[in-house]
Amino acid sequence: MVVKVYGPHCASTKRVLVCLVEKEIEFEVVPVDVSKGEHKDPEYLKLQPFGVVPVIKDGDYTLYESRAIMRYYAEKYRSQGVELLGNTIEERGLVEQWLEVEAHNFHPPAYDLCIHVLFGPMFGVTSDPKVIEESEAKLVQVLNIYEERLSKSKYLAGDFFSLADISHIPFLDYIVNNMGKGYLVKERKNVSAWWDDISNRPSWKKVLQSYRAPI
């Protein structure tokens, strides 16, 4: 059965798509144009009552929140495609740990930076230099911790690619390739090597080739 992914060409949607490609799951993207308010349409709100993207439909099953969707498919299809949760309970614990780090430490400043540098006009946000400065400072602290972690392992959860790495790719791509902030990554040897690795995954390249929209 083909999974339907409802969402725009944004970071959270791309996060899900990379996971689906890695797990060799067939999917169809149903575009949702947030600039036209389609995420607030009554039909969409039946799928996602908070009006947030993305959401998936898998037969009669509906699920939203991008990280929850990734966890669901990585678990449901563990024997298919790339193993993204680790092979032991300890490895799984580290995957979950770094997914939480991404959600609570990396994502907030990365999101704020993107909104104020890239997407402000689209969302009616006036760019605030103070927010940009504070967000970048927070990211520096986070990436310094990543630099130390990645001196000990190839990927965040260990020497295996996982959901924790996937979850970082879309916003790191904005930072490196769209915002002129690539120095945040390139000035850190281990973070830079990690980024070069994960950004060259065939799954990410496939998603980029298929969905070239600016966000």
JSON list of C-alpha atoms in Angstrom, two decimals:
[
{"chain": "A", "resi": 1, "resn": "MET", "atom": "CA", "xyz": [0.00, 0.00, 0.00]},
{"chain": "A", "resi": 2, "resn": "VAL", "atom": "CA", "xyz": [1.29, 3.46, -0.92]},
{"chain": "A", "resi": 3, "resn": "VAL", "atom": "CA", "xyz": [1.77, 5.85, 1.99]},
{"chain": "A", "resi": 4, "resn": "LYS", "atom": "CA", "xyz": [0.28, 9.30, 1.43]},
{"chain": "A", "resi": 5, "resn": "VAL", "atom": "CA", "xyz": [2.37, 12.13, 2.86]},
{"chain": "A", "resi": 6, "resn": "TYR", "atom": "CA", "xyz": [0.48, 15.41, 3.18]},
{"chain": "A", "resi": 7, "resn": "GLY", "atom": "CA", "xyz": [2.73, 18.44, 3.43]},
{"chain": "A", "resi": 8, "resn": "PRO", "atom": "CA", "xyz": [4.64, 21.23, 1.73]},
{"chain": "A", "resi": 9, "resn": "HIS", "atom": "CA", "xyz": [8.25, 20.96, 0.60]},
{"chain": "A", "resi": 10, "resn": "CYS", "atom": "CA", "xyz": [9.48, 21.91, 4.06]},
{"chain": "A", "resi": 11, "resn": "ALA", "atom": "CA", "xyz": [12.01, 20.51, 6.52]},
{"chain": "A", "resi": 12, "resn": "SER", "atom": "CA", "xyz": [9.58, 18.37, 8.51]},
{"chain": "A", "resi": 13, "resn": "THR", "atom": "CA", "xyz": [8.15, 16.78, 5.37]},
{"chain": "A", "resi": 14, "resn": "LYS", "atom": "CA", "xyz": [11.62, 16.10, 3.97]},
{"chain": "A", "resi": 15, "resn": "ARG", "atom": "CA", "xyz": [12.61, 14.48, 7.26]},
{"chain": "A", "resi": 16, "resn": "VAL", "atom": "CA", "xyz": [9.80, 11.96, 6.81]},
{"chain": "A", "resi": 17, "resn": "LEU", "atom": "CA", "xyz": [10.55, 11.38, 3.13]},
{"chain": "A", "resi": 18, "resn": "VAL", "atom": "CA", "xyz": [14.21, 10.57, 3.80]},
{"chain": "A", "resi": 19, "resn": "CYS", "atom": "CA", "xyz": [13.12, 7.97, 6.34]},
{"chain": "A", "resi": 20, "resn": "LEU", "atom": "CA", "xyz": [10.67, 6.43, 3.87]},
{"chain": "A", "resi": 21, "resn": "VAL", "atom": "CA", "xyz": [13.33, 6.24, 1.17]},
{"chain": "A", "resi": 22, "resn": "GLU", "atom": "CA", "xyz": [15.83, 4.64, 3.56]},
{"chain": "A", "resi": 23, "resn": "LYS", "atom": "CA", "xyz": [13.19, 2.07, 4.55]},
{"chain": "A", "resi": 24, "resn": "GLU", "atom": "CA", "xyz": [12.27, 1.41, 0.89]},
{"chain": "A", "resi": 25, "resn": "ILE", "atom": "CA", "xyz": [8.63, 2.34, 1.47]},
{"chain": "A", "resi": 26, "resn": "GLU", "atom": "CA", "xyz": [6.53, 3.48, -1.48]},
{"chain": "A", "resi": 27, "resn": "PHE", "atom": "CA", "xyz": [4.92, 6.86, -0.95]},
{"chain": "A", "resi": 28, "resn": "GLU", "atom": "CA", "xyz": [3.00, 9.65, -2.65]},
{"chain": "A", "resi": 29, "resn": "VAL", "atom": "CA", "xyz": [3.30, 13.31, -1.65]},
{"chain": "A", "resi": 30, "resn": "VAL", "atom": "CA", "xyz": [0.04, 15.25, -1.47]},
{"chain": "A", "resi": 31, "resn": "PRO", "atom": "CA", "xyz": [1.07, 18.93, -1.61]},
{"chain": "A", "resi": 32, "resn": "VAL", "atom": "CA", "xyz": [-0.23, 21.28, 1.08]},
{"chain": "A", "resi": 33, "resn": "ASP", "atom": "CA", "xyz": [0.39, 24.96, 0.28]},
{"chain": "A", "resi": 34, "resn": "VAL", "atom": "CA", "xyz": [0.82, 26.70, 3.63]},
{"chain": "A", "resi": 35, "resn": "SER", "atom": "CA", "xyz": [1.23, 30.08, 1.90]},
{"chain": "A", "resi": 36, "resn": "LYS", "atom": "CA", "xyz": [-2.40, 29.73, 0.79]},
{"chain": "A", "resi": 37, "resn": "GLY", "atom": "CA", "xyz": [-3.52, 28.49, 4.19]},
{"chain": "A", "resi": 38, "resn": "GLU", "atom": "CA", "xyz": [-4.30, 24.98, 2.97]},
{"chain": "A", "resi": 39, "resn": "HIS", "atom": "CA", "xyz": [-3.04, 23.57, 6.29]},
{"chain": "A", "resi": 40, "resn": "LYS", "atom": "CA", "xyz": [-6.02, 25.32, 7.91]},
{"chain": "A", "resi": 41, "resn": "ASP", "atom": "CA", "xyz": [-8.63, 24.01, 5.46]},
{"chain": "A", "resi": 42, "resn": "PRO", "atom": "CA", "xyz": [-11.41, 21.96, 7.11]},
{"chain": "A", "resi": 43, "resn": "GLU", "atom": "CA", "xyz": [-10.47, 18.82, 5.16]},
{"chain": "A", "resi": 44, "resn": "TYR", "atom": "CA", "xyz": [-6.85, 19.04, 6.28]},
{"chain": "A", "resi": 45, "resn": "LEU", "atom": "CA", "xyz": [-7.86, 19.75, 9.87]},
{"chain": "A", "resi": 46, "resn": "LYS", "atom": "CA", "xyz": [-9.74, 16.45, 9.86]},
{"chain": "A", "resi": 47, "resn": "LEU", "atom": "CA", "xyz": [-6.34, 14.79, 9.43]},
{"chain": "A", "resi": 48, "resn": "GLN", "atom": "CA", "xyz": [-4.30, 17.16, 11.61]},
{"chain": "A", "resi": 49, "resn": "PRO", "atom": "CA", "xyz": [-6.49, 19.17, 14.02]},
{"chain": "A", "resi": 50, "resn": "PHE", "atom": "CA", "xyz": [-3.59, 21.48, 14.96]},
{"chain": "A", "resi": 51, "resn": "GLY", "atom": "CA", "xyz": [-3.06, 22.51, 11.33]},
{"chain": "A", "resi": 52, "resn": "VAL", "atom": "CA", "xyz": [0.61, 21.50, 11.34]},
{"chain": "A", "resi": 53, "resn": "VAL", "atom": "CA", "xyz": [2.48, 19.63, 8.60]},
{"chain": "A", "resi": 54, "resn": "PRO", "atom": "CA", "xyz": [3.13, 16.86, 7.70]},
{"chain": "A", "resi": 55, "resn": "VAL", "atom": "CA", "xyz": [0.63, 14.09, 8.25]},
{"chain": "A", "resi": 56, "resn": "ILE", "atom": "CA", "xyz": [0.53, 10.60, 6.74]},
{"chain": "A", "resi": 57, "resn": "LYS", "atom": "CA", "xyz": [-2.26, 8.27, 5.77]},
{"chain": "A", "resi": 58, "resn": "ASP", "atom": "CA", "xyz": [-1.41, 4.59, 5.54]},
{"chain": "A", "resi": 59, "resn": "GLY", "atom": "CA", "xyz": [-4.62, 2.87, 4.61]},
{"chain": "A", "resi": 60, "resn": "ASP", "atom": "CA", "xyz": [-7.01, 3.75, 7.43]},
{"chain": "A", "resi": 61, "resn": "TYR", "atom": "CA", "xyz": [-4.17, 4.79, 9.73]},
{"chain": "A", "resi": 62, "resn": "THR", "atom": "CA", "xyz": [-3.38, 8.49, 10.20]},
{"chain": "A", "resi": 63, "resn": "LEU", "atom": "CA", "xyz": [-0.34, 9.85, 12.02]},
{"chain": "A", "resi": 64, "resn": "TYR", "atom": "CA", "xyz": [1.18, 13.30, 12.45]},
{"chain": "A", "resi": 65, "resn": "GLU", "atom": "CA", "xyz": [4.35, 14.81, 13.97]},
{"chain": "A", "resi": 66, "resn": "SER", "atom": "CA", "xyz": [7.38, 14.11, 11.77]},
{"chain": "A", "resi": 67, "resn": "ARG", "atom": "CA", "xyz": [9.54, 12.41, 14.40]},
{"chain": "A", "resi": 68, "resn": "ALA", "atom": "CA", "xyz": [6.65, 10.16, 15.46]},
{"chain": "A", "resi": 69, "resn": "ILE", "atom": "CA", "xyz": [6.11, 9.23, 11.82]},
{"chain": "A", "resi": 70, "resn": "MET", "atom": "CA", "xyz": [9.80, 8.33, 11.42]},
{"chain": "A", "resi": 71, "resn": "ARG", "atom": "CA", "xyz": [9.76, 6.21, 14.57]},
{"chain": "A", "resi": 72, "resn": "TYR", "atom": "CA", "xyz": [6.62, 4.44, 13.41]},
{"chain": "A", "resi": 73, "resn": "TYR", "atom": "CA", "xyz": [8.02, 3.40, 10.04]},
{"chain": "A", "resi": 74, "resn": "ALA", "atom": "CA", "xyz": [11.47, 2.55, 11.37]},
{"chain": "A", "resi": 75, "resn": "GLU", "atom": "CA", "xyz": [9.77, 0.18, 13.82]},
{"chain": "A", "resi": 76, "resn": "LYS", "atom": "CA", "xyz": [7.09, -1.19, 11.49]},
{"chain": "A", "resi": 77, "resn": "TYR", "atom": "CA", "xyz": [9.60, -2.06, 8.76]},
{"chain": "A", "resi": 78, "resn": "ARG", "atom": "CA", "xyz": [12.64, -3.00, 10.85]},
{"chain": "A", "resi": 79, "resn": "SER", "atom": "CA", "xyz": [13.48, -5.91, 8.55]},
{"chain": "A", "resi": 80, "resn": "GLN", "atom": "CA", "xyz": [13.26, -3.73, 5.43]},
{"chain": "A", "resi": 81, "resn": "GLY", "atom": "CA", "xyz": [15.75, -1.20, 4.13]},
{"chain": "A", "resi": 82, "resn": "VAL", "atom": "CA", "xyz": [18.32, 0.42, 6.41]},
{"chain": "A", "resi": 83, "resn": "GLU", "atom": "CA", "xyz": [18.13, -0.29, 10.15]},
{"chain": "A", "resi": 84, "resn": "LEU", "atom": "CA", "xyz": [17.56, 3.15, 11.68]},
{"chain": "A", "resi": 85, "resn": "LEU", "atom": "CA", "xyz": [16.96, 2.30, 15.35]},
{"chain": "A", "resi": 86, "resn": "GLY", "atom": "CA", "xyz": [20.12, 0.42, 16.26]},
{"chain": "A", "resi": 87, "resn": "ASN", "atom": "CA", "xyz": [20.60, -3.29, 16.84]},
{"chain": "A", "resi": 88, "resn": "THR", "atom": "CA", "xyz": [20.56, -3.39, 20.65]},
{"chain": "A", "resi": 89, "resn": "ILE", "atom": "CA", "xyz": [18.45, -1.79, 23.35]},
{"chain": "A", "resi": 90, "resn": "GLU", "atom": "CA", "xyz": [21.45, 0.36, 24.27]},
{"chain": "A", "resi": 91, "resn": "GLU", "atom": "CA", "xyz": [21.81, 1.60, 20.70]},
{"chain": "A", "resi": 92, "resn": "ARG", "atom": "CA", "xyz": [18.07, 2.28, 20.58]},
{"chain": "A", "resi": 93, "resn": "GLY", "atom": "CA", "xyz": [18.41, 4.31, 23.75]},
{"chain": "A", "resi": 94, "resn": "LEU", "atom": "CA", "xyz": [21.10, 6.47, 22.16]},
{"chain": "A", "resi": 95, "resn": "VAL", "atom": "CA", "xyz": [19.02, 6.96, 19.02]},
{"chain": "A", "resi": 96, "resn": "GLU", "atom": "CA", "xyz": [16.14, 8.18, 21.17]},
{"chain": "A", "resi": 97, "resn": "GLN", "atom": "CA", "xyz": [18.46, 10.37, 23.23]},
{"chain": "A", "resi": 98, "resn": "TRP", "atom": "CA", "xyz": [19.82, 12.17, 20.18]},
{"chain": "A", "resi": 99, "resn": "LEU", "atom": "CA", "xyz": [16.38, 12.50, 18.63]},
{"chain": "A", "resi": 100, "resn": "GLU", "atom": "CA", "xyz": [15.36, 14.30, 21.82]},
{"chain": "A", "resi": 101, "resn": "VAL", "atom": "CA", "xyz": [18.49, 16.45, 21.67]},
{"chain": "A", "resi": 102, "resn": "GLU", "atom": "CA", "xyz": [17.62, 17.40, 18.10]},
{"chain": "A", "resi": 103, "resn": "ALA", "atom": "CA", "xyz": [14.03, 18.26, 19.00]},
{"chain": "A", "resi": 104, "resn": "HIS", "atom": "CA", "xyz": [14.78, 20.27, 22.14]},
{"chain": "A", "resi": 105, "resn": "ASN", "atom": "CA", "xyz": [18.29, 21.68, 21.70]},
{"chain": "A", "resi": 106, "resn": "PHE", "atom": "CA", "xyz": [19.09, 21.87, 17.98]},
{"chain": "A", "resi": 107, "resn": "HIS", "atom": "CA", "xyz": [15.72, 22.49, 16.37]},
{"chain": "A", "resi": 108, "resn": "PRO", "atom": "CA", "xyz": [14.51, 25.57, 18.31]},
{"chain": "A", "resi": 109, "resn": "PRO", "atom": "CA", "xyz": [17.47, 27.85, 17.47]},
{"chain": "A", "resi": 110, "resn": "ALA", "atom": "CA", "xyz": [17.80, 26.39, 13.96]},
{"chain": "A", "resi": 111, "resn": "TYR", "atom": "CA", "xyz": [14.11, 27.04, 13.33]},
{"chain": "A", "resi": 112, "resn": "ASP", "atom": "CA", "xyz": [14.27, 30.60, 14.68]},
{"chain": "A", "resi": 113, "resn": "LEU", "atom": "CA", "xyz": [17.34, 31.31, 12.57]},
{"chain": "A", "resi": 114, "resn": "CYS", "atom": "CA", "xyz": [15.62, 30.01, 9.43]},
{"chain": "A", "resi": 115, "resn": "ILE", "atom": "CA", "xyz": [12.46, 32.00, 10.11]},
{"chain": "A", "resi": 116, "resn": "HIS", "atom": "CA", "xyz": [14.31, 35.27, 10.62]},
{"chain": "A", "resi": 117, "resn": "VAL", "atom": "CA", "xyz": [16.89, 34.80, 7.86]},
{"chain": "A", "resi": 118, "resn": "LEU", "atom": "CA", "xyz": [14.97, 32.90, 5.17]},
{"chain": "A", "resi": 119, "resn": "PHE", "atom": "CA", "xyz": [11.24, 32.67, 5.64]},
{"chain": "A", "resi": 120, "resn": "GLY", "atom": "CA", "xyz": [10.13, 35.77, 7.55]},
{"chain": "A", "resi": 121, "resn": "PRO", "atom": "CA", "xyz": [8.11, 37.36, 4.73]},
{"chain": "A", "resi": 122, "resn": "MET", "atom": "CA", "xyz": [6.25, 34.12, 4.02]},
{"chain": "A", "resi": 123, "resn": "PHE", "atom": "CA", "xyz": [5.11, 33.86, 7.65]},
{"chain": "A", "resi": 124, "resn": "GLY", "atom": "CA", "xyz": [4.64, 37.57, 8.30]},
{"chain": "A", "resi": 125, "resn": "VAL", "atom": "CA", "xyz": [7.68, 37.75, 10.58]},
{"chain": "A", "resi": 126, "resn": "THR", "atom": "CA", "xyz": [9.91, 40.82, 10.56]},
{"chain": "A", "resi": 127, "resn": "SER", "atom": "CA", "xyz": [13.55, 39.78, 10.69]},
{"chain": "A", "resi": 128, "resn": "ASP", "atom": "CA", "xyz": [15.02, 40.58, 14.11]},
{"chain": "A", "resi": 129, "resn": "PRO", "atom": "CA", "xyz": [18.83, 40.89, 14.27]},
{"chain": "A", "resi": 130, "resn": "LYS", "atom": "CA", "xyz": [18.77, 40.16, 18.01]},
{"chain": "A", "resi": 131, "resn": "VAL", "atom": "CA", "xyz": [16.92, 36.87, 17.49]},
{"chain": "A", "resi": 132, "resn": "ILE", "atom": "CA", "xyz": [19.37, 35.95, 14.73]},
{"chain": "A", "resi": 133, "resn": "GLU", "atom": "CA", "xyz": [22.34, 36.67, 16.97]},
{"chain": "A", "resi": 134, "resn": "GLU", "atom": "CA", "xyz": [20.89, 34.78, 19.95]},
{"chain": "A", "resi": 135, "resn": "SER", "atom": "CA", "xyz": [19.84, 31.80, 17.83]},
{"chain": "A", "resi": 136, "resn": "GLU", "atom": "CA", "xyz": [23.26, 31.52, 16.24]},
{"chain": "A", "resi": 137, "resn": "ALA", "atom": "CA", "xyz": [24.91, 31.68, 19.67]},
{"chain": "A", "resi": 138, "resn": "LYS", "atom": "CA", "xyz": [22.68, 28.84, 20.89]},
{"chain": "A", "resi": 139, "resn": "LEU", "atom": "CA", "xyz": [23.51, 26.79, 17.81]},
{"chain": "A", "resi": 140, "resn": "VAL", "atom": "CA", "xyz": [27.22, 27.33, 18.41]},
{"chain": "A", "resi": 141, "resn": "GLN", "atom": "CA", "xyz": [26.83, 25.82, 21.88]},
{"chain": "A", "resi": 142, "resn": "VAL", "atom": "CA", "xyz": [24.90, 22.84, 20.52]},
{"chain": "A", "resi": 143, "resn": "LEU", "atom": "CA", "xyz": [27.33, 22.21, 17.67]},
{"chain": "A", "resi": 144, "resn": "ASN", "atom": "CA", "xyz": [30.29, 22.39, 20.05]},
{"chain": "A", "resi": 145, "resn": "ILE", "atom": "CA", "xyz": [28.72, 19.50, 21.98]},
{"chain": "A", "resi": 146, "resn": "TYR", "atom": "CA", "xyz": [28.15, 17.66, 18.71]},
{"chain": "A", "resi": 147, "resn": "GLU", "atom": "CA", "xyz": [31.80, 18.21, 17.79]},
{"chain": "A", "resi": 148, "resn": "GLU", "atom": "CA", "xyz": [32.87, 16.46, 20.97]},
{"chain": "A", "resi": 149, "resn": "ARG", "atom": "CA", "xyz": [30.38, 13.63, 20.50]},
{"chain": "A", "resi": 150, "resn": "LEU", "atom": "CA", "xyz": [31.39, 13.07, 16.88]},
{"chain": "A", "resi": 151, "resn": "SER", "atom": "CA", "xyz": [35.05, 12.80, 17.88]},
{"chain": "A", "resi": 152, "resn": "LYS", "atom": "CA", "xyz": [34.05, 9.47, 19.44]},
{"chain": "A", "resi": 153, "resn": "SER", "atom": "CA", "xyz": [31.62, 8.05, 16.89]},
{"chain": "A", "resi": 154, "resn": "LYS", "atom": "CA", "xyz": [30.88, 8.38, 13.18]},
{"chain": "A", "resi": 155, "resn": "TYR", "atom": "CA", "xyz": [27.24, 9.29, 13.76]},
{"chain": "A", "resi": 156, "resn": "LEU", "atom": "CA", "xyz": [25.36, 10.76, 16.70]},
{"chain": "A", "resi": 157, "resn": "ALA", "atom": "CA", "xyz": [24.06, 7.52, 18.20]},
{"chain": "A", "resi": 158, "resn": "GLY", "atom": "CA", "xyz": [27.18, 5.49, 17.40]},
{"chain": "A", "resi": 159, "resn": "ASP", "atom": "CA", "xyz": [28.93, 4.11, 14.35]},
{"chain": "A", "resi": 160, "resn": "PHE", "atom": "CA", "xyz": [25.64, 3.55, 12.54]},
{"chain": "A", "resi": 161, "resn": "PHE", "atom": "CA", "xyz": [23.33, 5.89, 10.62]},
{"chain": "A", "resi": 162, "resn": "SER", "atom": "CA", "xyz": [20.02, 6.40, 12.39]},
{"chain": "A", "resi": 163, "resn": "LEU", "atom": "CA", "xyz": [16.87, 8.47, 12.75]},
{"chain": "A", "resi": 164, "resn": "ALA", "atom": "CA", "xyz": [18.87, 10.84, 14.91]},
{"chain": "A", "resi": 165, "resn": "ASP", "atom": "CA", "xyz": [21.01, 11.79, 11.92]},
{"chain": "A", "resi": 166, "resn": "ILE", "atom": "CA", "xyz": [18.08, 11.98, 9.51]},
{"chain": "A", "resi": 167, "resn": "SER", "atom": "CA", "xyz": [16.24, 14.37, 11.78]},
{"chain": "A", "resi": 168, "resn": "HIS", "atom": "CA", "xyz": [19.04, 16.95, 11.47]},
{"chain": "A", "resi": 169, "resn": "ILE", "atom": "CA", "xyz": [19.49, 16.90, 7.70]},
{"chain": "A", "resi": 170, "resn": "PRO", "atom": "CA", "xyz": [16.83, 19.35, 6.45]},
{"chain": "A", "resi": 171, "resn": "PHE", "atom": "CA", "xyz": [17.64, 22.24, 8.80]},
{"chain": "A", "resi": 172, "resn": "LEU", "atom": "CA", "xyz": [21.38, 21.70, 8.47]},
{"chain": "A", "resi": 173, "resn": "ASP", "atom": "CA", "xyz": [20.87, 21.95, 4.72]},
{"chain": "A", "resi": 174, "resn": "TYR", "atom": "CA", "xyz": [19.20, 25.34, 5.17]},
{"chain": "A", "resi": 175, "resn": "ILE", "atom": "CA", "xyz": [22.04, 26.49, 7.42]},
{"chain": "A", "resi": 176, "resn": "VAL", "atom": "CA", "xyz": [24.82, 25.32, 5.11]},
{"chain": "A", "resi": 177, "resn": "ASN", "atom": "CA", "xyz": [23.32, 25.94, 1.68]},
{"chain": "A", "resi": 178, "resn": "ASN", "atom": "CA", "xyz": [20.65, 28.63, 1.99]},
{"chain": "A", "resi": 179, "resn": "MET", "atom": "CA", "xyz": [21.54, 31.00, 4.81]},
{"chain": "A", "resi": 180, "resn": "GLY", "atom": "CA", "xyz": [25.22, 31.72, 4.36]},
{"chain": "A", "resi": 181, "resn": "LYS", "atom": "CA", "xyz": [25.91, 30.13, 7.74]},
{"chain": "A", "resi": 182, "resn": "GLY", "atom": "CA", "xyz": [27.90, 27.15, 6.51]},
{"chain": "A", "resi": 183, "resn": "TYR", "atom": "CA", "xyz": [30.83, 28.18, 8.70]},
{"chain": "A", "resi": 184, "resn": "LEU", "atom": "CA", "xyz": [28.89, 26.92, 11.71]},
{"chain": "A", "resi": 185, "resn": "VAL", "atom": "CA", "xyz": [29.42, 23.41, 10.33]},
{"chain": "A", "resi": 186, "resn": "LYS", "atom": "CA", "xyz": [32.66, 23.78, 8.39]},
{"chain": "A", "resi": 187, "resn": "GLU", "atom": "CA", "xyz": [34.61, 25.28, 11.30]},
{"chain": "A", "resi": 188, "resn": "ARG", "atom": "CA", "xyz": [34.05, 22.06, 13.26]},
{"chain": "A", "resi": 189, "resn": "LYS", "atom": "CA", "xyz": [36.04, 19.19, 11.79]},
{"chain": "A", "resi": 190, "resn": "ASN", "atom": "CA", "xyz": [33.93, 16.34, 13.12]},
{"chain": "A", "resi": 191, "resn": "VAL", "atom": "CA", "xyz": [30.60, 18.04, 12.52]},
{"chain": "A", "resi": 192, "resn": "SER", "atom": "CA", "xyz": [31.74, 18.88, 8.98]},
{"chain": "A", "resi": 193, "resn": "ALA", "atom": "CA", "xyz": [32.73, 15.27, 8.26]},
{"chain": "A", "resi": 194, "resn": "TRP", "atom": "CA", "xyz": [29.40, 14.07, 9.65]},
{"chain": "A", "resi": 195, "resn": "TRP", "atom": "CA", "xyz": [27.50, 16.58, 7.52]},
{"chain": "A", "resi": 196, "resn": "ASP", "atom": "CA", "xyz": [29.42, 15.59, 4.39]},
{"chain": "A", "resi": 197, "resn": "ASP", "atom": "CA", "xyz": [28.47, 11.97, 5.07]},
{"chain": "A", "resi": 198, "resn": "ILE", "atom": "CA", "xyz": [24.78, 12.37, 5.84]},
{"chain": "A", "resi": 199, "resn": "SER", "atom": "CA", "xyz": [24.13, 15.02, 3.17]},
{"chain": "A", "resi": 200, "resn": "ASN", "atom": "CA", "xyz": [25.51, 12.67, 0.53]},
{"chain": "A", "resi": 201, "resn": "ARG", "atom": "CA", "xyz": [23.14, 9.84, 1.38]},
{"chain": "A", "resi": 202, "resn": "PRO", "atom": "CA", "xyz": [21.30, 8.69, -1.77]},
{"chain": "A", "resi": 203, "resn": "SER", "atom": "CA", "xyz": [18.03, 9.11, 0.15]},
{"chain": "A", "resi": 204, "resn": "TRP", "atom": "CA", "xyz": [18.63, 12.81, 0.76]},
{"chain": "A", "resi": 205, "resn": "LYS", "atom": "CA", "xyz": [19.76, 13.38, -2.82]},
{"chain": "A", "resi": 206, "resn": "LYS", "atom": "CA", "xyz": [16.60, 11.68, -4.07]},
{"chain": "A", "resi": 207, "resn": "VAL", "atom": "CA", "xyz": [14.40, 13.87, -1.88]},
{"chain": "A", "resi": 208, "resn": "LEU", "atom": "CA", "xyz": [16.21, 17.02, -3.04]},
{"chain": "A", "resi": 209, "resn": "GLN", "atom": "CA", "xyz": [15.94, 16.04, -6.69]},
{"chain": "A", "resi": 210, "resn": "SER", "atom": "CA", "xyz": [12.23, 15.35, -6.35]},
{"chain": "A", "resi": 211, "resn": "TYR", "atom": "CA", "xyz": [11.35, 18.37, -4.21]},
{"chain": "A", "resi": 212, "resn": "ARG", "atom": "CA", "xyz": [13.36, 21.40, -5.24]},
{"chain": "A", "resi": 213, "resn": "ALA", "atom": "CA", "xyz": [11.06, 24.03, -3.73]},
{"chain": "A", "resi": 214, "resn": "PRO", "atom": "CA", "xyz": [12.94, 26.66, -1.67]},
{"chain": "A", "resi": 215, "resn": "ILE", "atom": "CA", "xyz": [11.68, 25.35, 1.67]}
]
